RNA sequence: GCCGGCGUAGCUCAGGGGUUAGAGCAGCGGAUUCGUAAUCCGCAGGUCAGGGGUUCAAAUCCCCUCGCCGGCUCCA
């Protein structure tokens, strides 16, 4: 058969042999051979053969080291090497699954007792020995029966379980040295291709993610084609650690979560509270501009409300338990929506009034299992920047487009210009008719297309009450965070039986759009802290300017300048302590204050100021007036957009 | 919730059965009056997460509880 490899050439392949047989031929004219190939959008490796294929000729797209898919081959093999090392050191261990991931690989392994740090080091040593041996990988096709026999002999119970779930008649196994694994591939040619590998951590993981199943030990690692890339990756991990919002939140005195108050419950310290307040004010201002009406609703409501809304059926396990007072039962709110329905229902609504948009910075409480709490990113009490839009079916697309406008504006203001967008479609369990779901899904897609936004479909991932758009924002380290969500809801209007009067004087059911732009203020602040590494843009910096004196002689001049800046509306702190300038600068720098105003005898005599920026730039002989004018511009939320 | 690790001064961390538990930073007092990332000296600061147990003796070993960290799962 004919094999065409894009940009490389055409070759004749004996269908009973693997692609490997072409290597000598290719090597004649190319120094670097591909890592693997893409065929029909699937990754295949050199070990692949086309014995079952009918067609005479096929075309492959080569994948080289520089292509990001290449790491997938390498890491998959790395996972096998890890498993091999573990089996050699701990022969009774039983293998689960061992895939490559975005950042590395892992292998889930059952063993009678947990692996320790020392075990990990031993395993890593063994891995390096295996790599040094440059063991070639081999692929074999077996019938399921043969495979079952094989893995029975190997006493790999989990593999047998997997085998039973594979529908195909034949399965593939990969070998290297005396190690055998059930595996689809793809892999690299030799264990020697792994030039840099590191085991990173170990943790428990349920077999197939189900907590009723036994727990395996998951060993995480990562691998690269070069030591430099590994080092860069480890440096990145360091950088992520440095930016951890929990660490910075403490250092910069932004927030705290206290054992004495409760897990997942956030206290905003003055400096964090300022940031939050600035964001909230900006948010309210923008929502007024975009035709939303601000409302406030309670944190708690009668249990019956949650019965009508369906939360007790679908969401009970995430709600704090009921409390009874004077024979009535109340429950903390996990969402704001039912309240906004009551706002809507204050009077008979006309089709002319729609769309109606209510917004609220609504604090909700959700019971999250203790093991999942994480700083500000996963908490039990948080404030959603929530809104509910009540509209007619014919307004849906337009409203969604407007919401997208607003989302994108907000994200831009906070420095997020890249995102991934997901449209989640109808799940198996859903309310409403399939027709209206289709319409809503269409409206979501059209709205995205109107804005020229690319999206991916998450099939069946919609909420039971309607399809949704989720936006994941990309931060400066390239990490994605889920914040914004836009959800269409047919369910609540039905449950609460809300209506509007149409042109024909008949009653119609409005559609509801739930949406949060920032998601939760807690999570968003957490993401912001990490994105800016605590060095916030001027307009949201808790302390914008710090006035430093060089000696006691200039304290009164310092006081005068500080007061003038405060009067202009800036957030100013002073450091007039009897310390050396270098010391004061160091402190201000650690506090990540955007501007330091430094005052000595010279400045006082000439009635100017000296400015040092957070980046270390020094500007001498500045007139206070000029400084203020510049900062007033910089104090605008959209300052960076206009640059 | 489950698995593993951890919990010592406000913060970062030493001490891992044997007198009275340490250091640096921060704080307080004093000296120093200094030009763009740490001046010096002194002082104070602890129910060693909480509870129970083993022991002549527990921060240290064991058990329970709470919290945190990394995962599993879920999501704003």
mmCIF file of N, CA, C and O (backbone and C1' of nucleotides) in Angstrom, chain A residues 203 206 215 217-218 220 246 368 370-371 378-379 482-483 519-520 523 550-553 578-580 582-583 585-586 589 598 601-603 610 612, chain B residues 1-5 7 11-12 25-28 30-40 49 66-76:
data_model
loop_
_atom_site.group_PDB
_atom_site.id
_atom_site.type_symbol
_atom_site.label_atom_id
_atom_site.label_comp_id
_atom_site.label_asym_id
_atom_site.label_seq_id
_atom_site.Cartn_x
_atom_site.Cartn_y
_atom_site.Cartn_z
ATOM 1 N N UNK A 203 -0.846 10.896 45.201
ATOM 2 C CA UNK A 203 -2.081 11.116 45.946
ATOM 3 C C UNK A 203 -3.024 9.959 45.685
ATOM 4 O O UNK A 203 -2.789 9.142 44.805
ATOM 5 N N UNK A 206 -9.633 7.466 43.309
ATOM 6 C CA UNK A 206 -10.518 6.310 43.194
ATOM 7 C C UNK A 206 -10.401 5.694 41.818
ATOM 8 O O UNK A 206 -10.245 6.409 40.819
ATOM 9 N N UNK A 215 -9.387 2.631 46.272
ATOM 10 C CA UNK A 215 -8.519 3.771 45.997
ATOM 11 C C UNK A 215 -7.154 3.280 45.525
ATOM 12 O O UNK A 215 -6.567 2.379 46.113
ATOM 13 N N UNK A 217 -3.162 4.516 44.121
ATOM 14 C CA UNK A 217 -2.202 5.609 44.320
ATOM 15 C C UNK A 217 -1.894 6.200 42.970
ATOM 16 O O UNK A 217 -1.487 5.494 42.052
ATOM 17 N N UNK A 218 -2.083 7.472 42.865
ATOM 18 C CA UNK A 218 -1.795 8.131 41.592
ATOM 19 C C UNK A 218 -0.456 8.832 41.705
ATOM 20 O O UNK A 218 -0.264 9.713 42.563
ATOM 21 N N UNK A 220 2.017 11.278 39.911
ATOM 22 C CA UNK A 220 2.079 12.283 38.853
ATOM 23 C C UNK A 220 3.523 12.561 38.474
ATOM 24 O O UNK A 220 4.410 12.563 39.335
ATOM 25 N N UNK A 246 -3.366 32.536 47.987
ATOM 26 C CA UNK A 246 -3.477 32.325 49.427
ATOM 27 C C UNK A 246 -2.261 32.917 50.132
ATOM 28 O O UNK A 246 -2.370 33.531 51.197
ATOM 29 N N UNK A 368 -19.932 22.899 50.345
ATOM 30 C CA UNK A 368 -18.957 22.170 49.547
ATOM 31 C C UNK A 368 -18.257 21.187 50.459
ATOM 32 O O UNK A 368 -17.934 21.511 51.586
ATOM 33 N N UNK A 370 -15.627 19.184 52.453
ATOM 34 C CA UNK A 370 -14.441 19.807 53.045
ATOM 35 C C UNK A 370 -13.193 19.629 52.187
ATOM 36 O O UNK A 370 -12.342 20.497 52.135
ATOM 37 N N UNK A 371 -13.087 18.504 51.507
ATOM 38 C CA UNK A 371 -11.873 18.251 50.747
ATOM 39 C C UNK A 371 -11.697 19.098 49.497
ATOM 40 O O UNK A 371 -10.633 19.065 48.888
ATOM 41 N N UNK A 378 -12.550 28.263 45.830
ATOM 42 C CA UNK A 378 -13.620 27.312 46.126
ATOM 43 C C UNK A 378 -14.007 27.524 47.573
ATOM 44 O O UNK A 378 -13.264 27.128 48.470
ATOM 45 N N UNK A 379 -15.125 28.189 47.815
ATOM 46 C CA UNK A 379 -15.504 28.561 49.177
ATOM 47 C C UNK A 379 -16.950 28.163 49.448
ATOM 48 O O UNK A 379 -17.626 27.611 48.584
ATOM 49 N N UNK A 482 -12.505 29.272 35.056
ATOM 50 C CA UNK A 482 -13.919 29.454 34.755
ATOM 51 C C UNK A 482 -14.485 30.556 35.639
ATOM 52 O O UNK A 482 -14.438 30.464 36.863
ATOM 53 N N UNK A 483 -14.982 31.595 35.027
ATOM 54 C CA UNK A 483 -15.618 32.661 35.792
ATOM 55 C C UNK A 483 -17.009 32.925 35.244
ATOM 56 O O UNK A 483 -18.002 32.649 35.887
ATOM 57 N N UNK A 519 -18.371 35.844 37.824
ATOM 58 C CA UNK A 519 -18.604 34.570 38.492
ATOM 59 C C UNK A 519 -18.910 34.796 39.957
ATOM 60 O O UNK A 519 -20.029 35.100 40.319
ATOM 61 N N UNK A 520 -17.883 34.659 40.763
ATOM 62 C CA UNK A 520 -18.027 35.067 42.155
ATOM 63 C C UNK A 520 -16.904 36.047 42.426
ATOM 64 O O UNK A 520 -15.809 35.911 41.888
ATOM 65 N N UNK A 523 -13.828 34.244 43.903
ATOM 66 C CA UNK A 523 -12.984 33.550 42.927
ATOM 67 C C UNK A 523 -12.291 34.544 42.009
ATOM 68 O O UNK A 523 -11.105 34.427 41.733
ATOM 69 N N UNK A 550 13.000 61.070 53.540
ATOM 70 C CA UNK A 550 14.383 60.604 53.663
ATOM 71 C C UNK A 550 14.914 60.850 55.075
ATOM 72 O O UNK A 550 15.605 60.008 55.639
ATOM 73 N N UNK A 551 14.588 61.993 55.638
ATOM 74 C CA UNK A 551 14.956 62.256 57.040
ATOM 75 C C UNK A 551 13.770 62.905 57.744
ATOM 76 O O UNK A 551 12.783 63.285 57.107
ATOM 77 N N UNK A 552 13.885 63.021 59.037
ATOM 78 C CA UNK A 552 12.824 63.657 59.822
ATOM 79 C C UNK A 552 12.566 65.093 59.385
ATOM 80 O O UNK A 552 11.489 65.629 59.606
ATOM 81 N N UNK A 553 13.571 65.713 58.781
ATOM 82 C CA UNK A 553 13.432 67.131 58.417
ATOM 83 C C UNK A 553 12.292 67.361 57.436
ATOM 84 O O UNK A 553 11.694 68.423 57.419
ATOM 85 N N UNK A 578 11.640 56.756 61.272
ATOM 86 C CA UNK A 578 13.062 57.071 61.297
ATOM 87 C C UNK A 578 13.851 55.845 60.834
ATOM 88 O O UNK A 578 14.465 55.149 61.627
ATOM 89 N N UNK A 579 13.747 55.591 59.538
ATOM 90 C CA UNK A 579 14.463 54.455 58.941
ATOM 91 C C UNK A 579 15.165 54.942 57.690
ATOM 92 O O UNK A 579 14.853 56.007 57.168
ATOM 93 N N UNK A 580 16.083 54.101 57.216
ATOM 94 C CA UNK A 580 16.786 54.479 55.986
ATOM 95 C C UNK A 580 15.845 54.385 54.793
ATOM 96 O O UNK A 580 14.920 53.557 54.777
ATOM 97 N N UNK A 582 16.345 53.199 51.839
ATOM 98 C CA UNK A 582 16.366 51.872 51.206
ATOM 99 C C UNK A 582 15.397 50.913 51.875
ATOM 100 O O UNK A 582 14.732 50.125 51.216
ATOM 101 N N UNK A 583 15.346 51.004 53.168
ATOM 102 C CA UNK A 583 14.469 50.131 53.934
ATOM 103 C C UNK A 583 12.997 50.426 53.592
ATOM 104 O O UNK A 583 12.206 49.523 53.335
ATOM 105 N N UNK A 585 11.814 51.828 50.951
ATOM 106 C CA UNK A 585 11.528 51.441 49.571
ATOM 107 C C UNK A 585 11.273 49.948 49.497
ATOM 108 O O UNK A 585 10.330 49.485 48.868
ATOM 109 N N UNK A 586 12.112 49.206 50.205
ATOM 110 C CA UNK A 586 11.970 47.755 50.204
ATOM 111 C C UNK A 586 10.589 47.337 50.704
ATOM 112 O O UNK A 586 9.932 46.491 50.108
ATOM 113 N N UNK A 589 7.935 48.297 48.222
ATOM 114 C CA UNK A 589 8.066 47.402 47.077
ATOM 115 C C UNK A 589 7.391 46.062 47.393
ATOM 116 O O UNK A 589 6.659 45.522 46.571
ATOM 117 N N UNK A 598 9.058 60.154 46.972
ATOM 118 C CA UNK A 598 10.184 60.237 47.886
ATOM 119 C C UNK A 598 10.597 61.696 48.081
ATOM 120 O O UNK A 598 10.800 62.428 47.112
ATOM 121 N N UNK A 601 15.422 66.857 51.359
ATOM 122 C CA UNK A 601 15.612 68.312 51.439
ATOM 123 C C UNK A 601 15.515 68.969 50.073
ATOM 124 O O UNK A 601 14.925 70.028 49.906
ATOM 125 N N UNK A 602 16.101 68.318 49.061
ATOM 126 C CA UNK A 602 16.115 68.881 47.703
ATOM 127 C C UNK A 602 14.700 69.146 47.214
ATOM 128 O O UNK A 602 14.391 70.223 46.706
ATOM 129 N N UNK A 603 13.846 68.129 47.355
ATOM 130 C CA UNK A 603 12.479 68.261 46.877
ATOM 131 C C UNK A 603 11.757 69.393 47.600
ATOM 132 O O UNK A 603 11.032 70.170 46.995
ATOM 133 N N UNK A 610 9.908 63.497 44.039
ATOM 134 C CA UNK A 610 10.636 62.478 43.306
ATOM 135 C C UNK A 610 9.762 61.233 43.351
ATOM 136 O O UNK A 610 9.177 60.910 44.384
ATOM 137 N N UNK A 612 9.179 57.115 42.434
ATOM 138 C CA UNK A 612 9.735 55.816 42.060
ATOM 139 C C UNK A 612 8.564 54.891 41.772
ATOM 140 O O UNK A 612 7.652 54.768 42.580
ATOM 141 P P G B 1 -15.691 16.067 56.043
ATOM 142 O "O5'" G B 1 -15.907 14.669 55.279
ATOM 143 C "C5'" G B 1 -17.022 13.823 55.554
ATOM 144 C "C4'" G B 1 -17.064 12.761 54.501
ATOM 145 C "C3'" G B 1 -15.744 12.043 54.233
ATOM 146 O "O3'" G B 1 -15.600 10.947 55.122
ATOM 147 C "C1'" G B 1 -16.659 12.747 52.175
ATOM 148 P P C B 2 -14.159 10.507 55.692
ATOM 149 O "O5'" C B 2 -13.464 9.859 54.412
ATOM 150 C "C5'" C B 2 -13.959 8.656 53.857
ATOM 151 C "C4'" C B 2 -13.156 8.286 52.639
ATOM 152 C "C3'" C B 2 -11.644 8.357 52.820
ATOM 153 O "O3'" C B 2 -11.144 7.179 53.417
ATOM 154 C "C1'" C B 2 -12.239 9.468 50.826
ATOM 155 P P C B 3 -9.876 7.261 54.412
ATOM 156 O "O5'" C B 3 -8.668 7.459 53.388
ATOM 157 C "C5'" C B 3 -8.266 6.389 52.542
ATOM 158 C "C4'" C B 3 -7.116 6.836 51.681
ATOM 159 C "C3'" C B 3 -5.965 7.505 52.419
ATOM 160 O "O3'" C B 3 -5.097 6.565 53.001
ATOM 161 C "C1'" C B 3 -6.517 8.776 50.501
ATOM 162 P P G B 4 -4.329 6.946 54.366
ATOM 163 O "O5'" G B 4 -3.200 7.959 53.859
ATOM 164 C "C5'" G B 4 -2.056 7.454 53.201
ATOM 165 C "C4'" G B 4 -1.259 8.589 52.616
ATOM 166 C "C3'" G B 4 -0.717 9.605 53.614
ATOM 167 O "O3'" G B 4 0.477 9.145 54.232
ATOM 168 C "C1'" G B 4 -1.701 10.743 51.803
ATOM 169 P P G B 5 0.866 9.691 55.700
ATOM 170 O "O5'" G B 5 1.288 11.210 55.414
ATOM 171 C "C5'" G B 5 2.520 11.493 54.766
ATOM 172 C "C4'" G B 5 2.616 12.965 54.470
ATOM 173 C "C3'" G B 5 2.611 13.890 55.674
ATOM 174 O "O3'" G B 5 3.887 13.993 56.282
ATOM 175 C "C1'" G B 5 1.106 14.706 54.060
ATOM 176 P P G B 7 4.089 19.505 61.204
ATOM 177 O "O5'" G B 7 2.932 20.564 61.435
ATOM 178 C "C5'" G B 7 3.024 21.876 60.853
ATOM 179 C "C4'" G B 7 1.830 22.709 61.277
ATOM 180 C "C3'" G B 7 1.776 23.003 62.775
ATOM 181 O "O3'" G B 7 1.277 24.317 62.990
ATOM 182 C "C1'" G B 7 -0.200 21.886 62.104
ATOM 183 P P C B 11 0.720 33.570 62.209
ATOM 184 O "O5'" C B 11 1.789 34.121 61.171
ATOM 185 C "C5'" C B 11 1.378 34.768 59.966
ATOM 186 C "C4'" C B 11 2.603 35.083 59.132
ATOM 187 C "C3'" C B 11 3.497 33.888 58.824
ATOM 188 O "O3'" C B 11 3.045 33.198 57.674
ATOM 189 C "C1'" C B 11 4.819 35.655 59.653
ATOM 190 P P U B 12 3.361 31.646 57.533
ATOM 191 O "O5'" U B 12 4.931 31.614 57.286
ATOM 192 C "C5'" U B 12 5.494 32.058 56.044
ATOM 193 C "C4'" U B 12 6.985 31.839 56.064
ATOM 194 C "C3'" U B 12 7.419 30.433 56.483
ATOM 195 O "O3'" U B 12 7.361 29.520 55.404
ATOM 196 C "C1'" U B 12 8.701 32.025 57.661
ATOM 197 P P C B 25 16.278 40.030 61.971
ATOM 198 O "O5'" C B 25 14.856 40.127 61.252
ATOM 199 C "C5'" C B 25 14.771 40.292 59.834
ATOM 200 C "C4'" C B 25 13.340 40.147 59.371
ATOM 201 C "C3'" C B 25 12.338 41.108 60.006
ATOM 202 O "O3'" C B 25 12.360 42.396 59.410
ATOM 203 C "C1'" C B 25 11.456 38.923 60.030
ATOM 204 P P A B 26 12.051 43.691 60.307
ATOM 205 O "O5'" A B 26 10.533 43.498 60.736
ATOM 206 C "C5'" A B 26 9.487 43.701 59.791
ATOM 207 C "C4'" A B 26 8.153 43.367 60.416
ATOM 208 C "C3'" A B 26 7.826 44.146 61.687
ATOM 209 O "O3'" A B 26 7.287 45.429 61.416
ATOM 210 C "C1'" A B 26 7.435 41.855 62.055
ATOM 211 P P G B 27 7.596 46.634 62.395
ATOM 212 O "O5'" G B 27 6.962 46.151 63.780
ATOM 213 C "C5'" G B 27 5.539 46.121 63.962
ATOM 214 C "C4'" G B 27 5.213 45.806 65.391
ATOM 215 C "C3'" G B 27 5.840 46.742 66.416
ATOM 216 O "O3'" G B 27 5.055 47.898 66.610
ATOM 217 C "C1'" G B 27 6.222 44.498 67.063
ATOM 218 P P C B 28 5.711 49.313 66.820
ATOM 219 O "O5'" C B 28 6.258 49.217 68.314
ATOM 220 C "C5'" C B 28 5.350 49.181 69.419
ATOM 221 C "C4'" C B 28 6.111 48.924 70.697
ATOM 222 C "C3'" C B 28 7.285 49.861 70.961
ATOM 223 O "O3'" C B 28 6.866 51.091 71.525
ATOM 224 C "C1'" C B 28 7.977 47.637 71.312
ATOM 225 P P G B 30 11.894 55.576 73.091
ATOM 226 O "O5'" G B 30 13.458 55.275 72.961
ATOM 227 C "C5'" G B 30 14.319 55.524 74.060
ATOM 228 C "C4'" G B 30 15.699 54.994 73.791
ATOM 229 C "C3'" G B 30 16.486 55.670 72.678
ATOM 230 O "O3'" G B 30 17.032 56.911 73.088
ATOM 231 C "C1'" G B 30 16.746 53.325 72.516
ATOM 232 P P A B 31 17.279 58.057 72.006
ATOM 233 O "O5'" A B 31 18.561 57.509 71.215
ATOM 234 C "C5'" A B 31 19.837 57.518 71.856
ATOM 235 C "C4'" A B 31 20.836 56.772 71.000
ATOM 236 C "C3'" A B 31 21.106 57.378 69.619
ATOM 237 O "O3'" A B 31 22.024 58.454 69.676
ATOM 238 C "C1'" A B 31 20.760 55.053 69.418
ATOM 239 P P U B 32 21.806 59.692 68.701
ATOM 240 O "O5'" U B 32 21.968 59.070 67.236
ATOM 241 C "C5'" U B 32 23.263 58.682 66.754
ATOM 242 C "C4'" U B 32 23.115 57.984 65.414
ATOM 243 C "C3'" U B 32 22.530 58.838 64.294
ATOM 244 O "O3'" U B 32 23.511 59.638 63.672
ATOM 245 C "C1'" U B 32 21.459 56.730 64.345
ATOM 246 P P U B 33 23.165 61.147 63.376
ATOM 247 O "O5'" U B 33 22.121 61.129 62.173
ATOM 248 C "C5'" U B 33 22.524 60.736 60.855
ATOM 249 C "C4'" U B 33 21.428 61.124 59.877
ATOM 250 C "C3'" U B 33 21.268 62.635 59.676
ATOM 251 O "O3'" U B 33 20.937 62.899 58.329
ATOM 252 C "C1'" U B 33 19.223 61.713 60.385
ATOM 253 P P C B 34 22.014 63.197 57.260
ATOM 254 O "O5'" C B 34 21.666 62.076 56.173
ATOM 255 C "C5'" C B 34 22.718 61.289 55.653
ATOM 256 C "C4'" C B 34 22.235 59.878 55.413
ATOM 257 C "C3'" C B 34 21.176 59.701 54.331
ATOM 258 O "O3'" C B 34 21.593 58.670 53.459
ATOM 259 C "C1'" C B 34 20.621 58.481 56.228
ATOM 260 P P G B 35 22.097 59.085 51.999
ATOM 261 O "O5'" G B 35 20.755 59.089 51.163
ATOM 262 C "C5'" G B 35 20.085 57.839 50.945
ATOM 263 C "C4'" G B 35 19.427 57.872 49.595
ATOM 264 C "C3'" G B 35 20.393 57.941 48.421
ATOM 265 O "O3'" G B 35 19.753 57.295 47.325
ATOM 266 C "C1'" G B 35 19.027 59.856 48.423
ATOM 267 P P U B 36 20.585 56.242 46.414
ATOM 268 O "O5'" U B 36 19.501 55.141 46.068
ATOM 269 C "C5'" U B 36 18.987 54.296 47.110
ATOM 270 C "C4'" U B 36 17.659 53.743 46.671
ATOM 271 C "C3'" U B 36 17.666 53.143 45.261
ATOM 272 O "O3'" U B 36 16.766 52.054 45.253
ATOM 273 C "C1'" U B 36 16.075 54.879 45.403
ATOM 274 P P A B 37 17.275 50.500 45.198
ATOM 275 O "O5'" A B 37 16.297 49.807 46.247
ATOM 276 C "C5'" A B 37 16.399 50.133 47.631
ATOM 277 C "C4'" A B 37 16.148 48.887 48.455
ATOM 278 C "C3'" A B 37 17.212 47.806 48.333
ATOM 279 O "O3'" A B 37 17.269 47.125 49.584
ATOM 280 C "C1'" A B 37 15.151 46.942 47.661
ATOM 281 P P A B 38 18.671 46.954 50.341
ATOM 282 O "O5'" A B 38 18.187 46.839 51.852
ATOM 283 C "C5'" A B 38 17.220 47.729 52.374
ATOM 284 C "C4'" A B 38 17.102 47.503 53.858
ATOM 285 C "C3'" A B 38 18.414 47.240 54.578
ATOM 286 O "O3'" A B 38 18.245 47.582 55.936
ATOM 287 C "C1'" A B 38 17.099 45.336 54.706
ATOM 288 P P U B 39 18.617 48.952 56.575
ATOM 289 O "O5'" U B 39 19.705 48.494 57.656
ATOM 290 C "C5'" U B 39 21.081 48.498 57.339
ATOM 291 C "C4'" U B 39 21.847 49.099 58.491
ATOM 292 C "C3'" U B 39 21.688 48.356 59.812
ATOM 293 O "O3'" U B 39 22.493 47.193 59.891
ATOM 294 C "C1'" U B 39 21.518 50.690 60.161
ATOM 295 P P C B 40 22.080 45.948 60.829
ATOM 296 O "O5'" C B 40 22.541 46.438 62.277
ATOM 297 C "C5'" C B 40 23.911 46.661 62.565
ATOM 298 C "C4'" C B 40 24.057 47.395 63.875
ATOM 299 C "C3'" C B 40 23.425 46.720 65.082
ATOM 300 O "O3'" C B 40 24.237 45.690 65.612
ATOM 301 C "C1'" C B 40 22.843 48.996 65.085
ATOM 302 P P A B 49 0.879 21.838 67.961
ATOM 303 O "O5'" A B 49 -0.574 22.494 67.927
ATOM 304 C "C5'" A B 49 -0.744 23.904 67.776
ATOM 305 C "C4'" A B 49 -2.226 24.186 67.770
ATOM 306 C "C3'" A B 49 -2.999 23.429 68.846
ATOM 307 O "O3'" A B 49 -3.011 24.141 70.065
ATOM 308 C "C1'" A B 49 -4.025 23.091 66.741
ATOM 309 P P C B 66 -13.866 16.197 62.824
ATOM 310 O "O5'" C B 66 -13.168 17.617 62.963
ATOM 311 C "C5'" C B 66 -13.827 18.691 63.635
ATOM 312 C "C4'" C B 66 -12.890 19.864 63.774
ATOM 313 C "C3'" C B 66 -12.243 20.338 62.474
ATOM 314 O "O3'" C B 66 -13.100 21.153 61.709
ATOM 315 C "C1'" C B 66 -10.599 20.195 64.158
ATOM 316 P P G B 67 -13.018 21.120 60.116
ATOM 317 O "O5'" G B 67 -11.672 21.938 59.825
ATOM 318 C "C5'" G B 67 -11.588 23.315 60.153
ATOM 319 C "C4'" G B 67 -10.161 23.772 60.060
ATOM 320 C "C3'" G B 67 -9.497 23.575 58.708
ATOM 321 O "O3'" G B 67 -9.841 24.595 57.806
ATOM 322 C "C1'" G B 67 -8.047 22.826 60.406
ATOM 323 P P C B 68 -9.823 24.318 56.236
ATOM 324 O "O5'" C B 68 -8.265 24.320 55.905
ATOM 325 C "C5'" C B 68 -7.493 25.507 56.031
ATOM 326 C "C4'" C B 68 -6.040 25.180 55.830
ATOM 327 C "C3'" C B 68 -5.683 24.515 54.510
ATOM 328 O "O3'" C B 68 -5.535 25.462 53.474
ATOM 329 C "C1'" C B 68 -4.655 23.320 56.257
ATOM 330 P P C B 69 -5.813 25.029 51.968
ATOM 331 O "O5'" C B 69 -4.559 24.088 51.657
ATOM 332 C "C5'" C B 69 -3.262 24.635 51.541
ATOM 333 C "C4'" C B 69 -2.282 23.543 51.195
ATOM 334 C "C3'" C B 69 -2.659 22.680 50.002
ATOM 335 O "O3'" C B 69 -2.332 23.298 48.776
ATOM 336 C "C1'" C B 69 -2.002 21.282 51.776
ATOM 337 P P G B 70 -3.209 23.047 47.476
ATOM 338 O "O5'" G B 70 -2.750 21.590 47.036
ATOM 339 C "C5'" G B 70 -1.396 21.323 46.723
ATOM 340 C "C4'" G B 70 -1.240 19.870 46.393
ATOM 341 C "C3'" G B 70 -2.339 19.298 45.509
ATOM 342 O "O3'" G B 70 -2.101 19.602 44.151
ATOM 343 C "C1'" G B 70 -1.937 17.837 47.318
ATOM 344 P P G B 71 -3.307 19.607 43.119
ATOM 345 O "O5'" G B 71 -3.567 18.059 42.968
ATOM 346 C "C5'" G B 71 -4.851 17.566 42.733
ATOM 347 C "C4'" G B 71 -4.797 16.074 42.883
ATOM 348 C "C3'" G B 71 -6.129 15.405 42.632
ATOM 349 O "O3'" G B 71 -6.272 15.120 41.253
ATOM 350 C "C1'" G B 71 -5.281 14.704 44.721
ATOM 351 P P C B 72 -7.676 15.376 40.542
ATOM 352 O "O5'" C B 72 -8.559 14.189 41.133
ATOM 353 C "C5'" C B 72 -8.256 12.842 40.806
ATOM 354 C "C4'" C B 72 -9.191 11.919 41.523
ATOM 355 C "C3'" C B 72 -10.675 12.220 41.348
ATOM 356 O "O3'" C B 72 -11.174 11.649 40.155
ATOM 357 C "C1'" C B 72 -10.205 11.870 43.633
ATOM 358 P P U B 73 -11.929 12.536 39.079
ATOM 359 O "O5'" U B 73 -13.274 12.969 39.818
ATOM 360 C "C5'" U B 73 -14.409 12.104 39.885
ATOM 361 C "C4'" U B 73 -15.422 12.701 40.820
ATOM 362 C "C3'" U B 73 -16.052 14.019 40.351
ATOM 363 O "O3'" U B 73 -17.139 13.810 39.466
ATOM 364 C "C1'" U B 73 -15.312 14.253 42.576
ATOM 365 P P C B 74 -17.427 14.874 38.311
ATOM 366 O "O5'" C B 74 -17.949 16.146 39.121
ATOM 367 C "C5'" C B 74 -19.244 16.149 39.720
ATOM 368 C "C4'" C B 74 -19.393 17.341 40.620
ATOM 369 C "C3'" C B 74 -19.396 18.704 39.931
ATOM 370 O "O3'" C B 74 -20.666 19.021 39.385
ATOM 371 C "C1'" C B 74 -17.952 18.771 41.782
ATOM 372 P P C B 75 -20.754 19.804 37.995
ATOM 373 O "O5'" C B 75 -20.272 21.269 38.375
ATOM 374 C "C5'" C B 75 -21.194 22.242 38.837
ATOM 375 C "C4'" C B 75 -20.488 23.212 39.727
ATOM 376 C "C3'" C B 75 -20.083 24.537 39.086
ATOM 377 O "O3'" C B 75 -21.158 25.459 39.134
ATOM 378 C "C1'" C B 75 -18.259 23.665 40.334
ATOM 379 P P A B 76 -21.316 26.551 37.989
ATOM 380 O "O5'" A B 76 -20.616 27.843 38.604
ATOM 381 C "C5'" A B 76 -21.052 29.125 38.213
ATOM 382 C "C4'" A B 76 -20.057 30.128 38.760
ATOM 383 C "C3'" A B 76 -18.606 29.706 38.588
ATOM 384 O "O3'" A B 76 -18.119 30.109 37.335
ATOM 385 C "C1'" A B 76 -18.990 30.407 40.819
#
